[in-house]
Amino acid sequence: ELFYKFQPIVSAKDGSIYAYESLMRTKPEVGLAPREILKYAEISQKLYDIEYYTFYNTLKIFSENQEIFGTKKVFINSIPCITLKEEDLKLLHDKFGKVTMNAVVEILEDSEDTEESLAAFGRIQELFDCQIAIDDYGSGYSNESKLLYNNPNYIKIDINLISSIESDRKKQLLVSNIIQFARKYGILVLGEGVETKEELQTLIELGVDLVQGFYIAKPDSTVIAEIPQEVKRFIIGENIRLVKFNSSQNVYEAQDGETINLLDIALDRYTSIFLKNGNIHLIGEKEHVIEMVIKTDTYSECSITLENVNIKGSVETTIQAGANSSL
């Protein structure tokens, strides 16, 4: 009686789909929201069944539709108080072991950590070779020890911290601190519940890695391959805009014979390209003006092929041939 919708989780750098979150739903004639399902399941002592079949059904759909999902991740919500039995974990692994390494199990931020729960999630990680996300981070008594204790790969910032973040300095400071902490430990930060362009813009400025929400793409039983183009263009445009505010001048040292995608290196915060000697091929795209300076070395012999390029030097000449060089 249950089915699942999949909501894209998107790179905050280039708008590409990084993963999908599996969201449990009922048919319209049943009309129960997920929280209601969990409430009635708890009353009738069926929470274990919900947990097991959430894993089973999500992995089944993911496994049977690899031509759509490919190597992308799938985020699966876990019920904090439920621990799957060893025999059920092995059954899931035996049936879906080829795709479990692309699973990300979500643990609620305010769930109580016990030796049993930590051991259970450790066992899932060991058997499935999967990753862990802390969900709704910031909704409860968040602290750094909680993160270190669970050793997650992702932090999903709670929707209450994201809502109207563009006009709330306290929320901006909290999210910024979470991002800085996560960077130290190689944890990716995901802003969930993004419902406006202004919220998305602020999250990009603060430096989140991933975003998810109705403004970007709604959950759907049909798995989409790309988010709407206007949203993707906005994400890319904002990242390009932020490069000019980058205080450090990052130089990309091109190699002879290299083909370089200008958009890719701009999104990696490079501000100039330096060619010591030889030939390079620069590929651009007309939609976004990229501020990039290209320089060749002194006494060099170089050739630069420009294809579909739309660039300008923000404060310098765009293309500079080194003294006594041939370009």
Short mmCIF file of N, CA and C in Angstrom, two decimals, residues 76-203:
data_model
loop_
_atom_site.label_atom_id
_atom_site.label_comp_id
_atom_site.label_asym_id
_atom_site.label_seq_id
_atom_site.Cartn_x
_atom_site.Cartn_y
_atom_site.Cartn_z
N ILE A 76 18.01 7.36 2.49
CA ILE A 76 16.92 6.58 3.07
C ILE A 76 16.71 6.99 4.51
N ASN A 77 15.47 7.38 4.85
CA ASN A 77 15.15 7.77 6.23
C ASN A 77 15.08 6.55 7.14
N SER A 78 15.66 6.70 8.32
CA SER A 78 15.65 5.62 9.30
C SER A 78 14.86 6.03 10.54
N ILE A 79 14.13 5.08 11.12
CA ILE A 79 13.38 5.35 12.36
C ILE A 79 14.34 5.16 13.53
N PRO A 80 14.55 6.19 14.36
CA PRO A 80 15.60 6.17 15.39
C PRO A 80 15.51 4.98 16.34
N CYS A 81 14.31 4.59 16.76
CA CYS A 81 14.19 3.58 17.80
C CYS A 81 14.19 2.14 17.27
N ILE A 82 14.35 1.99 15.95
CA ILE A 82 14.26 0.66 15.35
C ILE A 82 15.63 0.18 14.88
N THR A 83 15.98 -1.05 15.26
CA THR A 83 17.23 -1.66 14.83
C THR A 83 16.90 -2.90 14.00
N LEU A 84 17.32 -2.89 12.74
CA LEU A 84 17.05 -4.05 11.88
C LEU A 84 17.84 -5.27 12.35
N LYS A 85 17.19 -6.42 12.29
CA LYS A 85 17.83 -7.66 12.72
C LYS A 85 18.92 -8.06 11.74
N GLU A 86 19.89 -8.82 12.26
CA GLU A 86 21.02 -9.25 11.45
C GLU A 86 20.56 -10.04 10.22
N GLU A 87 19.58 -10.93 10.41
CA GLU A 87 19.13 -11.75 9.27
C GLU A 87 18.46 -10.90 8.20
N ASP A 88 17.77 -9.84 8.61
CA ASP A 88 17.12 -8.96 7.63
C ASP A 88 18.15 -8.10 6.91
N LEU A 89 19.16 -7.65 7.63
CA LEU A 89 20.24 -6.89 6.98
C LEU A 89 20.95 -7.75 5.94
N LYS A 90 21.19 -9.00 6.28
CA LYS A 90 21.87 -9.91 5.34
C LYS A 90 20.98 -10.18 4.13
N LEU A 91 19.68 -10.31 4.37
CA LEU A 91 18.75 -10.53 3.26
C LEU A 91 18.78 -9.34 2.30
N LEU A 92 18.76 -8.13 2.87
CA LEU A 92 18.83 -6.92 2.04
C LEU A 92 20.14 -6.86 1.26
N HIS A 93 21.23 -7.24 1.95
CA HIS A 93 22.54 -7.21 1.29
C HIS A 93 22.61 -8.26 0.19
N ASP A 94 22.10 -9.45 0.45
CA ASP A 94 22.14 -10.51 -0.55
C ASP A 94 21.34 -10.13 -1.80
N LYS A 95 20.24 -9.42 -1.59
CA LYS A 95 19.36 -9.08 -2.71
C LYS A 95 19.81 -7.81 -3.44
N PHE A 96 20.35 -6.83 -2.69
CA PHE A 96 20.65 -5.53 -3.31
C PHE A 96 22.10 -5.09 -3.10
N GLY A 97 22.96 -6.04 -2.82
CA GLY A 97 24.36 -5.73 -2.49
C GLY A 97 25.10 -4.95 -3.55
N LYS A 98 24.64 -5.02 -4.81
CA LYS A 98 25.33 -4.31 -5.89
C LYS A 98 25.10 -2.80 -5.85
N VAL A 99 24.07 -2.35 -5.12
CA VAL A 99 23.77 -0.92 -5.10
C VAL A 99 23.81 -0.30 -3.70
N THR A 100 23.97 -1.12 -2.66
CA THR A 100 23.91 -0.58 -1.29
C THR A 100 25.02 0.43 -1.00
N MET A 101 26.14 0.34 -1.73
CA MET A 101 27.22 1.31 -1.49
C MET A 101 26.83 2.72 -1.91
N ASN A 102 25.74 2.86 -2.67
CA ASN A 102 25.25 4.18 -3.05
C ASN A 102 24.15 4.69 -2.11
N ALA A 103 23.87 3.93 -1.05
CA ALA A 103 22.85 4.34 -0.09
C ALA A 103 23.44 5.28 0.96
N VAL A 104 22.61 6.21 1.44
CA VAL A 104 22.96 7.09 2.56
C VAL A 104 21.83 6.97 3.57
N VAL A 105 22.13 6.46 4.76
CA VAL A 105 21.12 6.26 5.80
C VAL A 105 21.03 7.51 6.66
N GLU A 106 19.83 8.06 6.79
CA GLU A 106 19.62 9.29 7.55
C GLU A 106 19.24 8.98 9.00
N ILE A 107 20.00 9.58 9.93
CA ILE A 107 19.73 9.46 11.37
C ILE A 107 19.21 10.81 11.85
N LEU A 108 18.14 10.82 12.62
CA LEU A 108 17.62 12.09 13.14
C LEU A 108 18.59 12.71 14.14
N GLU A 109 18.74 14.03 14.05
CA GLU A 109 19.69 14.75 14.91
C GLU A 109 19.35 14.61 16.39
N ASP A 110 18.04 14.62 16.70
CA ASP A 110 17.66 14.59 18.12
C ASP A 110 17.40 13.19 18.66
N SER A 111 17.77 12.17 17.87
CA SER A 111 17.61 10.80 18.37
C SER A 111 18.66 10.51 19.42
N GLU A 112 18.32 9.64 20.34
CA GLU A 112 19.22 9.33 21.45
C GLU A 112 20.27 8.30 21.01
N ASP A 113 21.53 8.64 21.23
CA ASP A 113 22.61 7.72 20.89
C ASP A 113 22.82 6.72 22.03
N THR A 114 22.72 5.45 21.71
CA THR A 114 23.02 4.40 22.68
C THR A 114 24.07 3.49 22.07
N GLU A 115 24.68 2.67 22.90
CA GLU A 115 25.66 1.72 22.38
C GLU A 115 25.01 0.81 21.33
N GLU A 116 23.75 0.44 21.60
CA GLU A 116 23.03 -0.45 20.69
C GLU A 116 22.79 0.23 19.34
N SER A 117 22.32 1.51 19.37
CA SER A 117 22.02 2.19 18.11
C SER A 117 23.29 2.47 17.31
N LEU A 118 24.37 2.86 18.00
CA LEU A 118 25.63 3.10 17.31
C LEU A 118 26.18 1.83 16.68
N ALA A 119 26.05 0.72 17.42
CA ALA A 119 26.50 -0.57 16.90
C ALA A 119 25.67 -0.98 15.68
N ALA A 120 24.36 -0.68 15.74
CA ALA A 120 23.46 -1.04 14.63
C ALA A 120 23.81 -0.27 13.37
N PHE A 121 24.01 1.03 13.51
CA PHE A 121 24.37 1.83 12.33
C PHE A 121 25.77 1.47 11.84
N GLY A 122 26.66 1.14 12.77
CA GLY A 122 27.99 0.68 12.38
C GLY A 122 27.91 -0.60 11.57
N ARG A 123 26.98 -1.49 11.97
CA ARG A 123 26.82 -2.75 11.25
C ARG A 123 26.26 -2.52 9.84
N ILE A 124 25.30 -1.58 9.73
CA ILE A 124 24.74 -1.25 8.41
C ILE A 124 25.85 -0.70 7.50
N GLN A 125 26.66 0.19 8.04
CA GLN A 125 27.77 0.75 7.25
C GLN A 125 28.74 -0.33 6.81
N GLU A 126 29.05 -1.23 7.73
CA GLU A 126 30.00 -2.30 7.44
C GLU A 126 29.47 -3.25 6.37
N LEU A 127 28.21 -3.65 6.51
CA LEU A 127 27.63 -4.64 5.60
C LEU A 127 27.29 -4.03 4.24
N PHE A 128 26.70 -2.83 4.26
CA PHE A 128 26.25 -2.20 3.02
C PHE A 128 27.34 -1.37 2.34
N ASP A 129 28.41 -1.05 3.08
CA ASP A 129 29.44 -0.13 2.58
C ASP A 129 28.80 1.21 2.19
N CYS A 130 27.84 1.66 3.01
CA CYS A 130 27.07 2.86 2.70
C CYS A 130 27.55 4.03 3.56
N GLN A 131 26.87 5.18 3.43
CA GLN A 131 27.23 6.37 4.18
C GLN A 131 26.11 6.77 5.14
N ILE A 132 26.43 7.72 6.03
CA ILE A 132 25.48 8.16 7.07
C ILE A 132 25.27 9.68 6.97
N ALA A 133 24.02 10.09 7.17
CA ALA A 133 23.70 11.53 7.23
C ALA A 133 22.98 11.82 8.54
N ILE A 134 23.31 12.95 9.16
CA ILE A 134 22.55 13.44 10.32
C ILE A 134 21.43 14.33 9.77
N ASP A 135 20.18 13.93 10.00
CA ASP A 135 19.03 14.65 9.46
C ASP A 135 18.53 15.69 10.45
N ASP A 136 17.90 16.74 9.93
CA ASP A 136 17.28 17.80 10.75
C ASP A 136 18.26 18.42 11.74
N TYR A 137 19.52 18.60 11.33
CA TYR A 137 20.51 19.16 12.23
C TYR A 137 20.17 20.60 12.56
N GLY A 138 20.15 20.91 13.85
CA GLY A 138 19.77 22.23 14.30
C GLY A 138 18.37 22.27 14.88
N SER A 139 17.64 21.14 14.79
CA SER A 139 16.26 21.11 15.31
C SER A 139 16.22 20.80 16.80
N GLY A 140 17.28 20.17 17.30
CA GLY A 140 17.30 19.79 18.71
C GLY A 140 18.49 20.40 19.41
N TYR A 141 19.12 19.62 20.28
CA TYR A 141 20.26 20.13 21.04
C TYR A 141 21.54 19.75 20.30
N SER A 142 21.77 20.46 19.19
CA SER A 142 22.91 20.14 18.33
C SER A 142 24.22 20.48 19.03
N ASN A 143 25.19 19.61 18.88
CA ASN A 143 26.53 19.92 19.37
C ASN A 143 27.55 19.13 18.57
N GLU A 144 28.80 19.57 18.68
CA GLU A 144 29.84 18.96 17.88
C GLU A 144 30.10 17.51 18.28
N SER A 145 29.92 17.20 19.57
CA SER A 145 30.17 15.83 20.02
C SER A 145 29.20 14.86 19.38
N LYS A 146 27.96 15.32 19.12
CA LYS A 146 26.97 14.48 18.43
C LYS A 146 27.49 14.08 17.06
N LEU A 147 28.08 15.04 16.36
CA LEU A 147 28.61 14.76 15.02
C LEU A 147 29.80 13.82 15.09
N LEU A 148 30.72 14.10 16.01
CA LEU A 148 31.91 13.25 16.12
C LEU A 148 31.55 11.84 16.55
N TYR A 149 30.53 11.73 17.40
CA TYR A 149 30.09 10.43 17.91
C TYR A 149 29.54 9.55 16.79
N ASN A 150 28.75 10.18 15.87
CA ASN A 150 28.13 9.42 14.79
C ASN A 150 29.01 9.33 13.54
N ASN A 151 30.03 10.20 13.46
CA ASN A 151 30.95 10.19 12.33
C ASN A 151 30.21 10.18 10.99
N PRO A 152 29.33 11.18 10.75
CA PRO A 152 28.54 11.17 9.52
C PRO A 152 29.32 11.65 8.30
N ASN A 153 28.81 11.34 7.13
CA ASN A 153 29.35 11.86 5.87
C ASN A 153 28.64 13.13 5.44
N TYR A 154 27.41 13.32 5.95
CA TYR A 154 26.60 14.47 5.57
C TYR A 154 25.89 15.05 6.79
N ILE A 155 25.69 16.37 6.78
CA ILE A 155 24.83 17.05 7.74
C ILE A 155 23.70 17.69 6.95
N LYS A 156 22.46 17.35 7.29
CA LYS A 156 21.30 17.97 6.66
C LYS A 156 20.76 19.04 7.62
N ILE A 157 20.92 20.30 7.24
CA ILE A 157 20.49 21.38 8.12
C ILE A 157 18.97 21.49 8.12
N ASP A 158 18.41 21.59 9.31
CA ASP A 158 16.96 21.58 9.49
C ASP A 158 16.29 22.74 8.75
N ILE A 159 15.10 22.47 8.24
CA ILE A 159 14.33 23.45 7.47
C ILE A 159 14.06 24.74 8.27
N ASN A 160 13.94 24.64 9.60
CA ASN A 160 13.68 25.82 10.41
C ASN A 160 14.85 26.80 10.41
N LEU A 161 16.06 26.29 10.20
CA LEU A 161 17.22 27.17 10.07
C LEU A 161 17.32 27.77 8.67
N ILE A 162 16.74 27.07 7.68
CA ILE A 162 16.83 27.52 6.28
C ILE A 162 15.75 28.57 5.98
N SER A 163 14.57 28.40 6.58
CA SER A 163 13.44 29.27 6.29
C SER A 163 13.75 30.75 6.56
N SER A 164 13.64 31.58 5.52
CA SER A 164 13.89 33.04 5.62
C SER A 164 15.30 33.36 6.10
N ILE A 165 16.25 32.50 5.79
CA ILE A 165 17.64 32.71 6.25
C ILE A 165 18.24 33.97 5.65
N GLU A 166 17.73 34.42 4.49
CA GLU A 166 18.29 35.60 3.83
C GLU A 166 18.10 36.87 4.65
N SER A 167 17.14 36.87 5.57
CA SER A 167 16.87 38.07 6.37
C SER A 167 17.13 37.87 7.86
N ASP A 168 17.79 36.76 8.22
CA ASP A 168 18.02 36.46 9.63
C ASP A 168 19.51 36.23 9.87
N ARG A 169 20.16 37.22 10.45
CA ARG A 169 21.62 37.15 10.66
C ARG A 169 22.01 36.03 11.61
N LYS A 170 21.17 35.74 12.61
CA LYS A 170 21.49 34.67 13.56
C LYS A 170 21.52 33.31 12.87
N LYS A 171 20.53 33.08 12.00
CA LYS A 171 20.50 31.83 11.25
C LYS A 171 21.72 31.73 10.33
N GLN A 172 22.07 32.83 9.69
CA GLN A 172 23.24 32.83 8.80
C GLN A 172 24.50 32.47 9.56
N LEU A 173 24.65 33.03 10.77
CA LEU A 173 25.83 32.75 11.59
C LEU A 173 25.87 31.29 12.01
N LEU A 174 24.72 30.75 12.44
CA LEU A 174 24.64 29.35 12.85
C LEU A 174 25.01 28.42 11.71
N VAL A 175 24.43 28.67 10.53
CA VAL A 175 24.71 27.82 9.37
C VAL A 175 26.16 27.95 8.94
N SER A 176 26.69 29.16 8.97
CA SER A 176 28.10 29.38 8.63
C SER A 176 29.02 28.60 9.56
N ASN A 177 28.71 28.60 10.86
CA ASN A 177 29.52 27.85 11.83
C ASN A 177 29.46 26.35 11.58
N ILE A 178 28.28 25.85 11.23
CA ILE A 178 28.13 24.43 10.91
C ILE A 178 28.99 24.06 9.70
N ILE A 179 28.96 24.91 8.68
CA ILE A 179 29.74 24.66 7.45
C ILE A 179 31.23 24.66 7.76
N GLN A 180 31.69 25.63 8.55
CA GLN A 180 33.12 25.69 8.88
C GLN A 180 33.56 24.47 9.67
N PHE A 181 32.71 24.03 10.62
CA PHE A 181 33.04 22.83 11.39
C PHE A 181 33.11 21.61 10.48
N ALA A 182 32.10 21.47 9.61
CA ALA A 182 32.02 20.31 8.73
C ALA A 182 33.23 20.23 7.81
N ARG A 183 33.69 21.38 7.31
CA ARG A 183 34.84 21.40 6.40
C ARG A 183 36.09 20.80 7.05
N LYS A 184 36.24 21.06 8.37
CA LYS A 184 37.41 20.53 9.09
C LYS A 184 37.46 19.01 9.03
N TYR A 185 36.29 18.39 9.01
CA TYR A 185 36.22 16.93 9.12
C TYR A 185 35.75 16.25 7.83
N GLY A 186 35.75 16.99 6.74
CA GLY A 186 35.39 16.39 5.46
C GLY A 186 33.94 15.97 5.35
N ILE A 187 33.05 16.69 6.06
CA ILE A 187 31.61 16.38 6.03
C ILE A 187 30.92 17.33 5.05
N LEU A 188 30.07 16.81 4.19
CA LEU A 188 29.31 17.65 3.27
C LEU A 188 28.06 18.19 3.97
N VAL A 189 27.75 19.46 3.71
CA VAL A 189 26.60 20.11 4.34
C VAL A 189 25.48 20.28 3.31
N LEU A 190 24.28 19.86 3.69
CA LEU A 190 23.11 19.92 2.82
C LEU A 190 22.04 20.82 3.44
N GLY A 191 21.63 21.84 2.70
CA GLY A 191 20.53 22.69 3.16
C GLY A 191 19.22 22.14 2.62
N GLU A 192 18.32 21.68 3.51
CA GLU A 192 17.07 21.09 3.04
C GLU A 192 15.90 22.06 3.27
N GLY A 193 14.83 21.85 2.53
CA GLY A 193 13.65 22.70 2.68
C GLY A 193 13.82 24.07 2.05
N VAL A 194 14.59 24.15 0.95
CA VAL A 194 14.79 25.43 0.26
C VAL A 194 13.53 25.73 -0.56
N GLU A 195 12.85 26.82 -0.22
CA GLU A 195 11.56 27.11 -0.86
C GLU A 195 11.54 28.42 -1.64
N THR A 196 12.62 29.21 -1.57
CA THR A 196 12.65 30.48 -2.31
C THR A 196 14.03 30.69 -2.94
N LYS A 197 14.05 31.54 -3.97
CA LYS A 197 15.31 31.89 -4.63
C LYS A 197 16.24 32.58 -3.63
N GLU A 198 15.68 33.41 -2.75
CA GLU A 198 16.50 34.16 -1.78
C GLU A 198 17.19 33.22 -0.79
N GLU A 199 16.47 32.19 -0.35
CA GLU A 199 17.09 31.19 0.55
C GLU A 199 18.23 30.48 -0.17
N LEU A 200 17.99 30.08 -1.43
CA LEU A 200 19.02 29.40 -2.21
C LEU A 200 20.24 30.29 -2.39
N GLN A 201 20.03 31.55 -2.73
CA GLN A 201 21.14 32.48 -2.93
C GLN A 201 21.99 32.62 -1.67
N THR A 202 21.34 32.74 -0.52
CA THR A 202 22.06 32.89 0.75
C THR A 202 22.86 31.64 1.07
N LEU A 203 22.29 30.48 0.84
CA LEU A 203 23.00 29.23 1.12
C LEU A 203 24.23 29.08 0.23
#
